[in-house]
PDB file of C-alpha atoms and ligand atoms in Angstrom:
ATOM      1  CA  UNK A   8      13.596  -5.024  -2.257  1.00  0.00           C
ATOM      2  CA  UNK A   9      12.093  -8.130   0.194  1.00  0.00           C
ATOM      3  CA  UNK A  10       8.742  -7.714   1.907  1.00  0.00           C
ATOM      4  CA  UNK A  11       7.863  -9.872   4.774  1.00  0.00           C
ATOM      5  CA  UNK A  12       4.421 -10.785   5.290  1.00  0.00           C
ATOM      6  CA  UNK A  13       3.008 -11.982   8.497  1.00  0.00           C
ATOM      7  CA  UNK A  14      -0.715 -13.327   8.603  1.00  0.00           C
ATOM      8  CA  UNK A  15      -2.739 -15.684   9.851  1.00  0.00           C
ATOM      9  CA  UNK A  16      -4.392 -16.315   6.265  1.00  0.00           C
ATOM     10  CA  UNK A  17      -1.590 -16.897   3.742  1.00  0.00           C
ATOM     11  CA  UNK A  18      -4.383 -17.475   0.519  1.00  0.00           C
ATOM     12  CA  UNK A  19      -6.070 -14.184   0.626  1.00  0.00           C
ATOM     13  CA  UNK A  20      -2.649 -13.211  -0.591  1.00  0.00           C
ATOM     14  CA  UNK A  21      -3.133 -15.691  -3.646  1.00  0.00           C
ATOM     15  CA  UNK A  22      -4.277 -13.385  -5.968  1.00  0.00           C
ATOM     16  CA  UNK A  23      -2.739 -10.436  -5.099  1.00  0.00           C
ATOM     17  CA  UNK A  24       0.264 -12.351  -5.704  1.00  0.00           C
ATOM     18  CA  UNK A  25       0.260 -13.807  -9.099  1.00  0.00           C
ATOM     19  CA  UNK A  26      -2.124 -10.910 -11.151  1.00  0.00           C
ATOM     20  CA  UNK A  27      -1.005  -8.070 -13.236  1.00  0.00           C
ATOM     21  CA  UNK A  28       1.893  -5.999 -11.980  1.00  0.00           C
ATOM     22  CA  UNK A  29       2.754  -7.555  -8.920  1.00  0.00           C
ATOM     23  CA  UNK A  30       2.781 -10.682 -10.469  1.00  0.00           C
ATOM     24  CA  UNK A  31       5.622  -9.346 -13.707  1.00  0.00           C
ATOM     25  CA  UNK A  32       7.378  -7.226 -10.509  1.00  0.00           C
ATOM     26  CA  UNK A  33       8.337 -10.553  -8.866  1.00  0.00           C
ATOM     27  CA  UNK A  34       8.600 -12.836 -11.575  1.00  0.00           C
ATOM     28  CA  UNK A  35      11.272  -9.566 -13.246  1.00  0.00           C
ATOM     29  CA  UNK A  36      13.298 -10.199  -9.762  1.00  0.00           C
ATOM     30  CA  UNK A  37      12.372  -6.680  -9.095  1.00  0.00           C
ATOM     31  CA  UNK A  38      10.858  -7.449  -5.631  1.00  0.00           C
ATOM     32  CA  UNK A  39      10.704 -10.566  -3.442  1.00  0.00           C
ATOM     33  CA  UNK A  40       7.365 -11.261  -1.371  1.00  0.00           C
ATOM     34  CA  UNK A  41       7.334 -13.639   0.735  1.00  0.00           C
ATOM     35  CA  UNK A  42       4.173 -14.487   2.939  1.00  0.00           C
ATOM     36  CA  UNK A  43       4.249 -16.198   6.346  1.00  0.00           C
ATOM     37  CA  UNK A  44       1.831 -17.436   8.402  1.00  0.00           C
ATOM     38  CA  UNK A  45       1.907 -16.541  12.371  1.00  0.00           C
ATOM     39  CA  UNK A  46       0.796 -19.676  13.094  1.00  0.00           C
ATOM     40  CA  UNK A  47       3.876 -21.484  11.997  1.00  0.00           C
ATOM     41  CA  UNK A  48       5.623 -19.681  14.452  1.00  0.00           C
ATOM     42  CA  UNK A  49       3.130 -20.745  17.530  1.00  0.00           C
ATOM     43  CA  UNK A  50       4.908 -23.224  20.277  1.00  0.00           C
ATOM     44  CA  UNK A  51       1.677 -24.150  21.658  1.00  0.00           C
ATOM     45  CA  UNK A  52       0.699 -28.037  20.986  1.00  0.00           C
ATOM     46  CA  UNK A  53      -2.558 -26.724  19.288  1.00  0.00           C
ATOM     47  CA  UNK A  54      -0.720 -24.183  17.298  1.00  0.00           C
ATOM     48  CA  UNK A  55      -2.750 -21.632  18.809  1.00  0.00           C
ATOM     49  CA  UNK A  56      -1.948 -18.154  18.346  1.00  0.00           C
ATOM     50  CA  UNK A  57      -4.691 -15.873  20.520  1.00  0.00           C
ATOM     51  CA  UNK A  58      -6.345 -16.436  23.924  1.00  0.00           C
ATOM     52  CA  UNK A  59      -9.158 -14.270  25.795  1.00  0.00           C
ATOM     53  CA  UNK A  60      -7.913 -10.641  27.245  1.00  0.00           C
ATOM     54  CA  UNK A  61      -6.757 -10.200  30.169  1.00  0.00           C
ATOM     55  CA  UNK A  62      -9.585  -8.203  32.310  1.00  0.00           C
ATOM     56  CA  UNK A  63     -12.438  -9.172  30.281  1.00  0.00           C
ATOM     57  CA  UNK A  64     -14.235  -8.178  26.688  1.00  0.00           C
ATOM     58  CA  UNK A  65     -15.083  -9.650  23.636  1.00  0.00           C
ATOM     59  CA  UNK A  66     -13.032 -11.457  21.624  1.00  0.00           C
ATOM     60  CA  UNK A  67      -9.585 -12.645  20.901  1.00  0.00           C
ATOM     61  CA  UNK A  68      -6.465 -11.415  21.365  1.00  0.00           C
ATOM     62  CA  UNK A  69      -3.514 -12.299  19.064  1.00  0.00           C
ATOM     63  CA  UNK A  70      -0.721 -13.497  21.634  1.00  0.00           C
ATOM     64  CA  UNK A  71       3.145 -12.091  21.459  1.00  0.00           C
ATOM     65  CA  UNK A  72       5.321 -15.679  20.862  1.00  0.00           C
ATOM     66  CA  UNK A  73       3.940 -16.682  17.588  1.00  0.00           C
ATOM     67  CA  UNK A  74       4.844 -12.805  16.362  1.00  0.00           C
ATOM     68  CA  UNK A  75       7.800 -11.847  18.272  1.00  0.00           C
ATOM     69  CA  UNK A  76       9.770 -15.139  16.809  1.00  0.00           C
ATOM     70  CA  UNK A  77       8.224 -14.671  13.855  1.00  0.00           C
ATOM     71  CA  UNK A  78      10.186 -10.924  13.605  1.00  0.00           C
ATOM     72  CA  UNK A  79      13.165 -12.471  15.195  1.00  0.00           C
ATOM     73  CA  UNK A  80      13.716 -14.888  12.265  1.00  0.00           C
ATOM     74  CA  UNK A  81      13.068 -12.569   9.544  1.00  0.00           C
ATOM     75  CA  UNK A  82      14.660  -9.234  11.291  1.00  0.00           C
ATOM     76  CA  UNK A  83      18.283  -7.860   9.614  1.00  0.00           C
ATOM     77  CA  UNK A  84      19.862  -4.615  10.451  1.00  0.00           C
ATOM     78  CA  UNK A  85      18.273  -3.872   6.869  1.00  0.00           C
ATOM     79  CA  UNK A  86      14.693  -4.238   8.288  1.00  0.00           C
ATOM     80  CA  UNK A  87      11.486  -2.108   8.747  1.00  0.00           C
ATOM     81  CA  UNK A  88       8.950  -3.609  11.245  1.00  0.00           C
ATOM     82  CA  UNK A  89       5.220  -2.209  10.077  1.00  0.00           C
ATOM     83  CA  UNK A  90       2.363  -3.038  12.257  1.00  0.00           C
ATOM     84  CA  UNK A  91      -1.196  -2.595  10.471  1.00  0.00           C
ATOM     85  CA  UNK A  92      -3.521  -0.765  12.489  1.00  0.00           C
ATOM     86  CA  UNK A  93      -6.325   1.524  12.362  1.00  0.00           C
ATOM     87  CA  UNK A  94      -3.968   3.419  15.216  1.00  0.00           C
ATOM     88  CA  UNK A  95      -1.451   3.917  13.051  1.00  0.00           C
ATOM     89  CA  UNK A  96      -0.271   7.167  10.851  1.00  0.00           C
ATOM     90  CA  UNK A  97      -2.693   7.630   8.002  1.00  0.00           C
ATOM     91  CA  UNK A  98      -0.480   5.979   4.845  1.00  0.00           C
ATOM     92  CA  UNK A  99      -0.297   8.465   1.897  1.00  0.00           C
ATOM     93  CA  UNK A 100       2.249   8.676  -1.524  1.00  0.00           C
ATOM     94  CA  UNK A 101       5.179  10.640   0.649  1.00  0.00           C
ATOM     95  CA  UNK A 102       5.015   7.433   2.809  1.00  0.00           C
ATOM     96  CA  UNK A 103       5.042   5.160  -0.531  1.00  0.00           C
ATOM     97  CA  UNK A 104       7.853   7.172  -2.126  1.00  0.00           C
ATOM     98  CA  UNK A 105       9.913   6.543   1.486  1.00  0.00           C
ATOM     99  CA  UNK A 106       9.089   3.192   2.168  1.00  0.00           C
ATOM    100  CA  UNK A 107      10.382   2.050  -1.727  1.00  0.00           C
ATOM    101  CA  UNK A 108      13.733   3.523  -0.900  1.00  0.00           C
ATOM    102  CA  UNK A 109      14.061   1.027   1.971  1.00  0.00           C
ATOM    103  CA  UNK A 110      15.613  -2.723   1.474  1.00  0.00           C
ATOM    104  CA  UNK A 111      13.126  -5.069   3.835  1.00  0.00           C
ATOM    105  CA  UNK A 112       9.865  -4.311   5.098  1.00  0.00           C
ATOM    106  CA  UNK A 113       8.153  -6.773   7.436  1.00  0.00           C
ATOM    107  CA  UNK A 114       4.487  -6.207   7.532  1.00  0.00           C
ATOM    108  CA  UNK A 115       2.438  -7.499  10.519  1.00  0.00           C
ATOM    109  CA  UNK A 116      -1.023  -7.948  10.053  1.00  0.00           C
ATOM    110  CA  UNK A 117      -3.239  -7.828  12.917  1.00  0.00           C
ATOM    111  CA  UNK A 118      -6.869  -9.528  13.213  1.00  0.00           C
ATOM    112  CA  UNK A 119      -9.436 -10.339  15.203  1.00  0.00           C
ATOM    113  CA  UNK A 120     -10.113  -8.028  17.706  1.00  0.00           C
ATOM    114  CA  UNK A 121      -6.610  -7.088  18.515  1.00  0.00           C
ATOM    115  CA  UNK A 122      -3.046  -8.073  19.836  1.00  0.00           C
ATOM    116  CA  UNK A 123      -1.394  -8.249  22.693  1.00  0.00           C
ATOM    117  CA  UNK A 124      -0.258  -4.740  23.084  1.00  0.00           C
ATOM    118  CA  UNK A 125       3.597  -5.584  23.983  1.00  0.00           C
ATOM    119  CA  UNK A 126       3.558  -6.404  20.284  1.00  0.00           C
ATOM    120  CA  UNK A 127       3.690  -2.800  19.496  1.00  0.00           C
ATOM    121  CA  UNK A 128       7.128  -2.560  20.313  1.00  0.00           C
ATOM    122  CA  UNK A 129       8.181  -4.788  17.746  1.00  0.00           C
ATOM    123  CA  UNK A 130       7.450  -2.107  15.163  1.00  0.00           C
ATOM    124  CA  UNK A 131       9.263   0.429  13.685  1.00  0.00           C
ATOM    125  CA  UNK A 132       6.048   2.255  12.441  1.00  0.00           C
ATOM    126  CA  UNK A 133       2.131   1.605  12.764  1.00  0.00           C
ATOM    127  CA  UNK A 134       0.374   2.600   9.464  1.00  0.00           C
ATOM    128  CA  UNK A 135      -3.279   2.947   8.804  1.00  0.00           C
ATOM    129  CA  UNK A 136      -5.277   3.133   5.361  1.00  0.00           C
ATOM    130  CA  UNK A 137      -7.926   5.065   6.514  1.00  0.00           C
ATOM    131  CA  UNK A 138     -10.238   6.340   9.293  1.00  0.00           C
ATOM    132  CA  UNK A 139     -12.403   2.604   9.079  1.00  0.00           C
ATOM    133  CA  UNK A 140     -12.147  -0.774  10.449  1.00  0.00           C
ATOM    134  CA  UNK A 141     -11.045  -3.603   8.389  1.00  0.00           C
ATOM    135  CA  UNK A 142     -11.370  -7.104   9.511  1.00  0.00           C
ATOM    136  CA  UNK A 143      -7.437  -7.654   9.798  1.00  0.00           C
ATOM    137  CA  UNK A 144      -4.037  -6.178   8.802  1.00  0.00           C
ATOM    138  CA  UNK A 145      -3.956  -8.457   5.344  1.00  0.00           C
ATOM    139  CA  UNK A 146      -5.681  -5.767   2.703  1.00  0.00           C
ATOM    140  CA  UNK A 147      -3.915  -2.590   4.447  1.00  0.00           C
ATOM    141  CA  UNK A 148      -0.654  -4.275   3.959  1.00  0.00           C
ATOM    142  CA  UNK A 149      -1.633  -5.476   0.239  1.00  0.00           C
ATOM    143  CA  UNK A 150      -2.481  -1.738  -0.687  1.00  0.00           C
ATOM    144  CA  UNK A 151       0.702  -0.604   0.790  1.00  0.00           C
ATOM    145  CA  UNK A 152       2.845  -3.264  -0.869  1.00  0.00           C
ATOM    146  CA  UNK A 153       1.210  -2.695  -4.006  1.00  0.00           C
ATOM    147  CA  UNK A 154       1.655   1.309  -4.114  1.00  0.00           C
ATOM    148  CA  UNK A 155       5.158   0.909  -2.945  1.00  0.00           C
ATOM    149  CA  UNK A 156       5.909  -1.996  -5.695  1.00  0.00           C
ATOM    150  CA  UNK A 157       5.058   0.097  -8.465  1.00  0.00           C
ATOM    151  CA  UNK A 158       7.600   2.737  -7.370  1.00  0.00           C
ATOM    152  CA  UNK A 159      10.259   0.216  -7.702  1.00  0.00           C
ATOM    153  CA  UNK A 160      12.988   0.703 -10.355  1.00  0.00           C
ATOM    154  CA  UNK A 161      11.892  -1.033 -13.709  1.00  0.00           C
ATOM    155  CA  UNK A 162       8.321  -1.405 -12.494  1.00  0.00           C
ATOM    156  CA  UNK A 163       6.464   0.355 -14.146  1.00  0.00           C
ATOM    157  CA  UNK A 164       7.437   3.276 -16.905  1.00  0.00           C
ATOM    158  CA  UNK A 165       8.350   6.284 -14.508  1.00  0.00           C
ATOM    159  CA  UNK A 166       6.582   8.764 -16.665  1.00  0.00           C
ATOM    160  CA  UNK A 167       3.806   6.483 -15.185  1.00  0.00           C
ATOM    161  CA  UNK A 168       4.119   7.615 -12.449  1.00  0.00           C
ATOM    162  CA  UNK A 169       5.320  11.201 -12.166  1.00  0.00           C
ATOM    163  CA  UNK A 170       2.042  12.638 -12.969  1.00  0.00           C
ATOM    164  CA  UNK A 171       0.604  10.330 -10.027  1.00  0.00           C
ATOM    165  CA  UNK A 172      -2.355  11.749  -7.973  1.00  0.00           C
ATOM    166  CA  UNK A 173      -0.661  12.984  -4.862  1.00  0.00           C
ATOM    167  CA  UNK A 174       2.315  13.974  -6.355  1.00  0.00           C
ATOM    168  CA  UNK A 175       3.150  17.686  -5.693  1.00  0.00           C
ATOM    169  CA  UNK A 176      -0.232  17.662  -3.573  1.00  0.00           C
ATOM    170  CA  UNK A 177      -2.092  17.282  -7.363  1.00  0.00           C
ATOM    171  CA  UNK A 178      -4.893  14.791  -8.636  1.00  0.00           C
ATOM    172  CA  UNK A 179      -4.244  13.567 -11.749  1.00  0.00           C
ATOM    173  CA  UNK A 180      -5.113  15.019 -14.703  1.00  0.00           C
ATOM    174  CA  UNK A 181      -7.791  13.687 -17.138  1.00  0.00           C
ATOM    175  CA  UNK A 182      -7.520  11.414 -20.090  1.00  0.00           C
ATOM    176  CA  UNK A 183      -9.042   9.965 -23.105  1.00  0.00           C
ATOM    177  CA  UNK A 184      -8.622   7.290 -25.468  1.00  0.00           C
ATOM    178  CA  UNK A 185     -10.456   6.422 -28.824  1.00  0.00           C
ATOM    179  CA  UNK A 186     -13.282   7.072 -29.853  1.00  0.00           C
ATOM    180  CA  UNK A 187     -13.034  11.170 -30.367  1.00  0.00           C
ATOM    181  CA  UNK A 188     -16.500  11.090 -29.558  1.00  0.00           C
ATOM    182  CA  UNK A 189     -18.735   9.094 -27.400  1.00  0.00           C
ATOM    183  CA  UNK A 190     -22.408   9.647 -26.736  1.00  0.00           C
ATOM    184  CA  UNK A 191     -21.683  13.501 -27.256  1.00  0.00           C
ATOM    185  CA  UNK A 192     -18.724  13.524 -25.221  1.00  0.00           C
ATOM    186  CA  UNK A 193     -16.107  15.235 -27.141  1.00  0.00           C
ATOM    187  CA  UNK A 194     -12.290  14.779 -26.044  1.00  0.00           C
ATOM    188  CA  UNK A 195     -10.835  17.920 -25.610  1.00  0.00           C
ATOM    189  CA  UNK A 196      -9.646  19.452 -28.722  1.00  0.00           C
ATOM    190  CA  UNK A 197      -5.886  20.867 -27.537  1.00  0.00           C
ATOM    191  CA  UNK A 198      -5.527  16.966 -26.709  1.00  0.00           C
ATOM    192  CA  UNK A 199      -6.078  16.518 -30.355  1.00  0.00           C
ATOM    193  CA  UNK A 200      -3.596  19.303 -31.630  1.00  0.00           C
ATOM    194  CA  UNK A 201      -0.300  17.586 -31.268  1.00  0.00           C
ATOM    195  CA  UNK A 202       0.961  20.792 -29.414  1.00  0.00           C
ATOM    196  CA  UNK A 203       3.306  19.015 -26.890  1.00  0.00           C
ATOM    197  CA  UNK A 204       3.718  22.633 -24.737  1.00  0.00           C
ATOM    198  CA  UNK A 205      -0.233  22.855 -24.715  1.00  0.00           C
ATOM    199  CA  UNK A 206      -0.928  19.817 -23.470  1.00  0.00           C
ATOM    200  CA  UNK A 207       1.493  19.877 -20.580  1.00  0.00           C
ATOM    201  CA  UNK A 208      -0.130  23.372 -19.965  1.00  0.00           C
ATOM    202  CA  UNK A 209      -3.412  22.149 -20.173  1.00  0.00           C
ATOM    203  CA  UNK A 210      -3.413  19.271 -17.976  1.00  0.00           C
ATOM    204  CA  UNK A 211      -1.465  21.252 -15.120  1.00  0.00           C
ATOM    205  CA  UNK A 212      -4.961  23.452 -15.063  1.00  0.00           C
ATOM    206  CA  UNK A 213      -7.035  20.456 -15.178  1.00  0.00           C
ATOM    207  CA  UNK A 214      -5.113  19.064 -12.407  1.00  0.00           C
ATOM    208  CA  UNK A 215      -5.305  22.573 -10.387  1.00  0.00           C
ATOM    209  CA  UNK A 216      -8.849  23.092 -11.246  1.00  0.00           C
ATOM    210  CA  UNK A 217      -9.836  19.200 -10.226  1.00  0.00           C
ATOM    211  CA  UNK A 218      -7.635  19.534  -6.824  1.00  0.00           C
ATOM    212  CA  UNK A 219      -9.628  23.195  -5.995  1.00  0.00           C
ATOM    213  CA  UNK A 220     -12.826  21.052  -6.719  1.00  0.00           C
ATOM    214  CA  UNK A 221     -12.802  17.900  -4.723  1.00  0.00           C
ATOM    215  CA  UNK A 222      -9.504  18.392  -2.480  1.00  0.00           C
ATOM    216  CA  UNK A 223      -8.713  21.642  -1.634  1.00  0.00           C
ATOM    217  CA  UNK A 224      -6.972  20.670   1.365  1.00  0.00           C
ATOM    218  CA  UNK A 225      -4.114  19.363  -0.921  1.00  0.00           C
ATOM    219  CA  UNK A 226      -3.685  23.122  -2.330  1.00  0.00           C
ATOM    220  CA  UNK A 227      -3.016  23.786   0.967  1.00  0.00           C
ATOM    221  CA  UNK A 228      -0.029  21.820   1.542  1.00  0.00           C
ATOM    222  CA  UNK A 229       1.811  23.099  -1.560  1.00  0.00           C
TER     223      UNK A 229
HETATM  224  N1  ADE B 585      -6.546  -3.072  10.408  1.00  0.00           N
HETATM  225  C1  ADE B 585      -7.862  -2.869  10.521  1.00  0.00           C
HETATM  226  N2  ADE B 585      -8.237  -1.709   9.980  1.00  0.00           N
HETATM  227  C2  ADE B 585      -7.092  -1.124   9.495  1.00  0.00           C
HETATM  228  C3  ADE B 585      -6.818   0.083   8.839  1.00  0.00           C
HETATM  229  N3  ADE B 585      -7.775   0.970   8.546  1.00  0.00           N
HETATM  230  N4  ADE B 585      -5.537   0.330   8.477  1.00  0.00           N
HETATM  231  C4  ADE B 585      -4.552  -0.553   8.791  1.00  0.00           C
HETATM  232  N5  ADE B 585      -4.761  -1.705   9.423  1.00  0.00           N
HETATM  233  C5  ADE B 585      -6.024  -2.004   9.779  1.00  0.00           C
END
């Protein structure tokens, strides 16, 4: 898989980048990120890439050229235009799971206080993280990346990830490591037993019982 990024500030992407799993995802040739800044693309002699809106307000407004021939370069018949927005559908793991069956996704991030709205029909779909307002496009499209990255084939262990939150409308289940007990805190015993059929019986109630508790709207949905 390739994922195009398009931002007007490249570093914030630094560490993102070259940590942990992301980092052992591209350096495994399992995905290719590439991250391109808008302002490359600008024709203006200043390499400006917003001006003031049309009819008045505050603040900037990111303008279409730098963008639009930014998508033009990078756009195959393989590609997925996202536009980051607090507009946008509400991202969740259905939308991971779909989006890491696709070959190119080019994410644009927005910032400042906006952009020009003809941009919108660059995109093949808007997505938002969540009912706030982030400074820009650049950590929505980060979280995305990274959910859909670990998905990828060879990633990460897929027993990893088939207990996920999410999946099946389920938190996850809880776990323990050493010590057996910690300040009182006992780890439950069946976890203890070696009794493979408990366990998996055990943990589907936690993760029923913890998803009545805090997220009962999920219940709903299965
Ligand atoms: N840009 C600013 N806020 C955002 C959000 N919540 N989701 C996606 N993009 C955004």
């Amino acid at each position: 898989m390739k994922i195009d990024i398009l931002t007007l500030f490249p570093s914030m992407f630094d560490g993102f980048l070259n940590e942990s799993i992301i980092k052992r995802a591209r350096d495994n040739k399992k995905v290719e990120i590439n991250i391109y800044n808008i302002r490359d693309y600008s024709k203006d002699k200043h390499k400006k890439v917003d001006d003031y809106a049309f009819g008045g307000g505050s603040g900037m407004v990111l303008m279409p050229q730098p963008i639009f021939d930014a998508v033009d370069n990078l756009k195959t018949s393989d590609s997925k235009v996202i536009l980051l927005t607090p507009q946008g559908c509400i991202y969740n793991q259905k939308m991971a799971y779909s989006l890491s069956k696709e070959k190119h996704l080019i994410f644009i991030c927005g910032h400042y206080e906006g952009f020009d709205e003809r941009i919108r029909s660059l995109a093949d779909l808007e997505i938002s993280i969540g009912d706030y307002v982030l400074t820009g496009g650049e950590i929505p499209s980060m979280a995305i990346t990274d959910s859909i990255v670990r998905l990828l084939d060879g990633v990460i262990k897929e027993e990893s990830h088939e207990f996920d939150s999410f999946n099946n409308n389920l938190l996850d289940y809880p776990v323990y490591t050493k010590p057996v007990e910690y300040r009182g805190m006992k780890v439950p015993e069946v976890l203890l037993s070696g009794h493979h059929a408990n366990i998996q019986k055990w943990r589907l109630e936690e993760q029923i019982k913890r998803t009545e508790i805090r997220r009962p709207d999920l219940l709903e949905k299965r």
